[in-house]
Amino acid sequence: VAKGGLGPEIFPLFEKKCQCEVKALPSGDGGQLLTRLQLDAERGKPGAQIVLGLDEPTFDRAKPWIEEWKDWLPKGIRGLHPDLKRTPGFLPFDYGFFAFMADHQALKEAKLTPPSKLTDLLSPQWKRNLILEDPRTSTPGLAFVLYANQVSGMPANEFWLKMRSQWLTLAQGWDSAYGLFLRKEAPMVWSYTTSQAYHEEHGDSSTQRRYEAVLFEEGQPMQVEGAALVKNSFAPGDAGKKQHQLARDFLDFLISPEVQDLVAKHQWMYPARQSTKLPPSFVHVPRPKKVVHLKVKADEIQTALSSWSKAVEGKF
Amino acid sequence: VNLNRLLLGIAMVWIAAFWIGCVAIPISSLLARVDRWDLLLDPIILHIASLTAMQALMSAVISAAIALPLGIWIGSGDIRSRRWAQTMLALPFGVPTVVAGLAWVVLLGRHGIFASLDWAYSFKAVVLAHVVFNVPWIALWVAQSRTFLPQSRLEAARTLGAAWAARFRYVIWPQVKWAFFSAACQTFVFCAMSFALILVLGGGPPVQTLEVSLYSHIRFGSLDVSSAVACAIWELVVTLLPWCLVVYFQSKEESSGSRSVRERGAAVSGAAWMSWLSLTASFLLFLPYLSVFHVSLPDSGSGVGWVRTLAEDSIRKEVVPALQVSLKLALATALGVILTAIFAVMTLESLPTGRSGSSGHSSFRSSRGQRALRSVALFLMGVPSGISALVLGLGLWLAYGRWIDPFSGSFFAIIALQVTIFFPTAFRILWPVARDREKRLIEAAMMLGASRTQAFWTVEWPRWRPPLLGALAMVIGASLGEVSAVSLFYSENLVPLPLLISRWSTQYRFADAQSVAALLLVLCSGIIFFAFPATGKQKV
């Protein structure tokens, strides 16, 4: 719902189509979405009927409050990219690959060259030269923890014990992390490969880039963002049935060509629909050497977060 | 008489309802919500608690070490420079913590003038910001206490051949020590409860305190009320115990009579350069916050165009509603605080003082009981200062969750929280005015034919007006910059200026955020600048 984001573009389109009113309730990053769903469910007073912006790990944790589709399927789901996993109840509408974004100007000033693998980040030259997101509050932050645990080739606590002195700050969310990066507080930030397209679209040269995605030998983790219906959020009776139908129509609308064409330039992610034409800035975005599928089970995430906390607080 | 009794009755009921509803019930709800006692001993929470205490201790000790000589120095200057230096020392109270955080990010960041220290987003940055924030607080108390030291005592010591060290040990130190200990303990409590500064400057784990962790468990990460409650309980331990010490030191200061003799005339060091130096030293402690006026960013050119930025149409459209919300909150809070403080003063005044002239064992015991009752009442009035807004806010949510919810926003909850945390400040300004009332003057006025109302307006009101207006202005200033309560209970339609600053900072709108920070700094510091002299020499 932020200015320039996808919400303000597509809500009026849907309102025109359905002759209804869409009310957006902003909730911040993934962690906050979860909190809101949980709180609404506990109070028995759901605030929203549709939740937008869950990714796969968040979806697994949000399952208790998500409505299953049963025999219904959104129109156009078969046209989605084949790599996007089909999980009942979760409708992917965009995807992307996490990667470090490097500021070559800042790297040059700090006399650094971009790393080629994850464990390079543990070397002293990267000390306080990285900006990461807090995994407890941000989905990119959580993805980095799961990714590092999966591919670093080191015991997780050993990796994090070394890593905890490397970041300049752990931002509460992606937007604050990226804000610091743009202020040149550090030469690298954990973001998305498609951030490069954003910079190209906003004037960064496509031949001598200042901002560039850095790919690792280990591959890049994938993030799939999606939408879901909130369980028990529809009123009983005819009014509720109508709302339920409208909510399903909205999910259909999300993966329609009309919306998917807008995804790249407003979400700065790849559209989920396979046949969607990408803007030229996306063509230059490097594709990962290998795609890392992260573990997304709620209990695995809890274990990873708990051992991460212990490691960074120095309790091992 | 009936009207007086009715008013007193209303005051007592109000104070009882306020204290039970806004302090006792929320805290009991917190304690009742402890469903997992093992969480209290969770190694991570214990680590965060010890880091909170260590950070607060380091900040308080360093602040105290700098503030003691500074306060004595300023307190011994001539009256004019002293007044200016004290007003300058009071200015940082008006600096909203979110503005202070932004200012330190500007100074310590990669492009700041202190970039070479490489302290940004670290434990050192947090301690530095706390020290600069709190030195003026302790120095002000020490300076005020020092001004009550009669010059004749120092002269006598000098005549008897006492060197500077001996004069300090036997004359100055006994005069200022209780004020110093009390302010140092308060600094410890403030640093333990610090929120926005740590959120902005700490950089996340491992620099994480109980306050930030509590907030993450409720509002940022996935909801974990049990862990939030565990953090809140540890925070109560870390802040309320030192607060008891503050109350003890304050009572020692009052009973020692160190404020009973008013010094008149110029003090020892009359040299003009000394006065200027003390004024400069006080100003230096405010100087870092002025960095928000310099809107200079890597990609947007530089300049001091914060006013120009605010005047832009698109910015004005967002700033004006936020300013309106901030002003509404500040006015409602100030009225609530003043009303509650006046009712508290009326209630306390009605309690027997225990200074009856009757003799005998039983009356001695009863007067001791009355004094104890008054002391307990005074202590209870000060307790909210030892509890953080987030801890109280969590308690408020747990207690009244059916009506208020952090995610839906609540104007009423923000007001209730701010009134609770700012009420002790106003009470401490107004209570001495009521306590030192010259009843004989009122009686004399009435003997001369004045009605009770006339006697009040002619005798009492001139004494009450300056501290009352001063307290009102100080609460407005503090509320405008308050972050914790609004962070907990804001909603999309309830975004005051401090939240707009942090929101714009995270949307890369740094120039805009700095411009709003500059506006907020002007508003809050301006209010404190004009309000501080009006509070007189009361403790704030």
PDB file of N, CA and C in Angstrom, chain B residues 107 282-291:
ATOM      1  N   LEU B 107      25.889  12.349  12.574  1.00  0.00           N
ATOM      2  CA  LEU B 107      27.248  12.653  13.025  1.00  0.00           C
ATOM      3  C   LEU B 107      28.192  11.452  12.966  1.00  0.00           C
ATOM      4  N   SER B 282      27.703  24.305  28.435  1.00  0.00           N
ATOM      5  CA  SER B 282      26.299  23.875  28.432  1.00  0.00           C
ATOM      6  C   SER B 282      25.776  23.794  27.008  1.00  0.00           C
ATOM      7  N   PHE B 283      26.180  24.768  26.183  1.00  0.00           N
ATOM      8  CA  PHE B 283      25.711  24.798  24.803  1.00  0.00           C
ATOM      9  C   PHE B 283      26.256  23.607  24.012  1.00  0.00           C
ATOM     10  N   LEU B 284      27.529  23.229  24.320  1.00  0.00           N
ATOM     11  CA  LEU B 284      28.152  22.111  23.594  1.00  0.00           C
ATOM     12  C   LEU B 284      27.337  20.825  23.744  1.00  0.00           C
ATOM     13  N   LEU B 285      26.668  20.694  24.889  1.00  0.00           N
ATOM     14  CA  LEU B 285      25.886  19.471  25.113  1.00  0.00           C
ATOM     15  C   LEU B 285      24.598  19.462  24.297  1.00  0.00           C
ATOM     16  N   PHE B 286      24.234  20.614  23.784  1.00  0.00           N
ATOM     17  CA  PHE B 286      23.036  20.706  22.945  1.00  0.00           C
ATOM     18  C   PHE B 286      23.407  20.692  21.457  1.00  0.00           C
ATOM     19  N   LEU B 287      24.656  21.055  21.199  1.00  0.00           N
ATOM     20  CA  LEU B 287      25.136  21.231  19.828  1.00  0.00           C
ATOM     21  C   LEU B 287      24.901  20.028  18.898  1.00  0.00           C
ATOM     22  N   PRO B 288      25.159  18.769  19.350  1.00  0.00           N
ATOM     23  CA  PRO B 288      25.016  17.641  18.413  1.00  0.00           C
ATOM     24  C   PRO B 288      23.648  17.590  17.745  1.00  0.00           C
ATOM     25  N   TYR B 289      22.595  18.013  18.480  1.00  0.00           N
ATOM     26  CA  TYR B 289      21.247  17.877  17.926  1.00  0.00           C
ATOM     27  C   TYR B 289      20.993  18.864  16.788  1.00  0.00           C
ATOM     28  N   LEU B 290      21.825  19.908  16.729  1.00  0.00           N
ATOM     29  CA  LEU B 290      21.625  20.901  15.671  1.00  0.00           C
ATOM     30  C   LEU B 290      22.018  20.343  14.304  1.00  0.00           C
ATOM     31  N   SER B 291      22.685  19.171  14.316  1.00  0.00           N
ATOM     32  CA  SER B 291      23.096  18.589  13.027  1.00  0.00           C
ATOM     33  C   SER B 291      21.884  18.247  12.164  1.00  0.00           C
TER      34      SER B 291
END
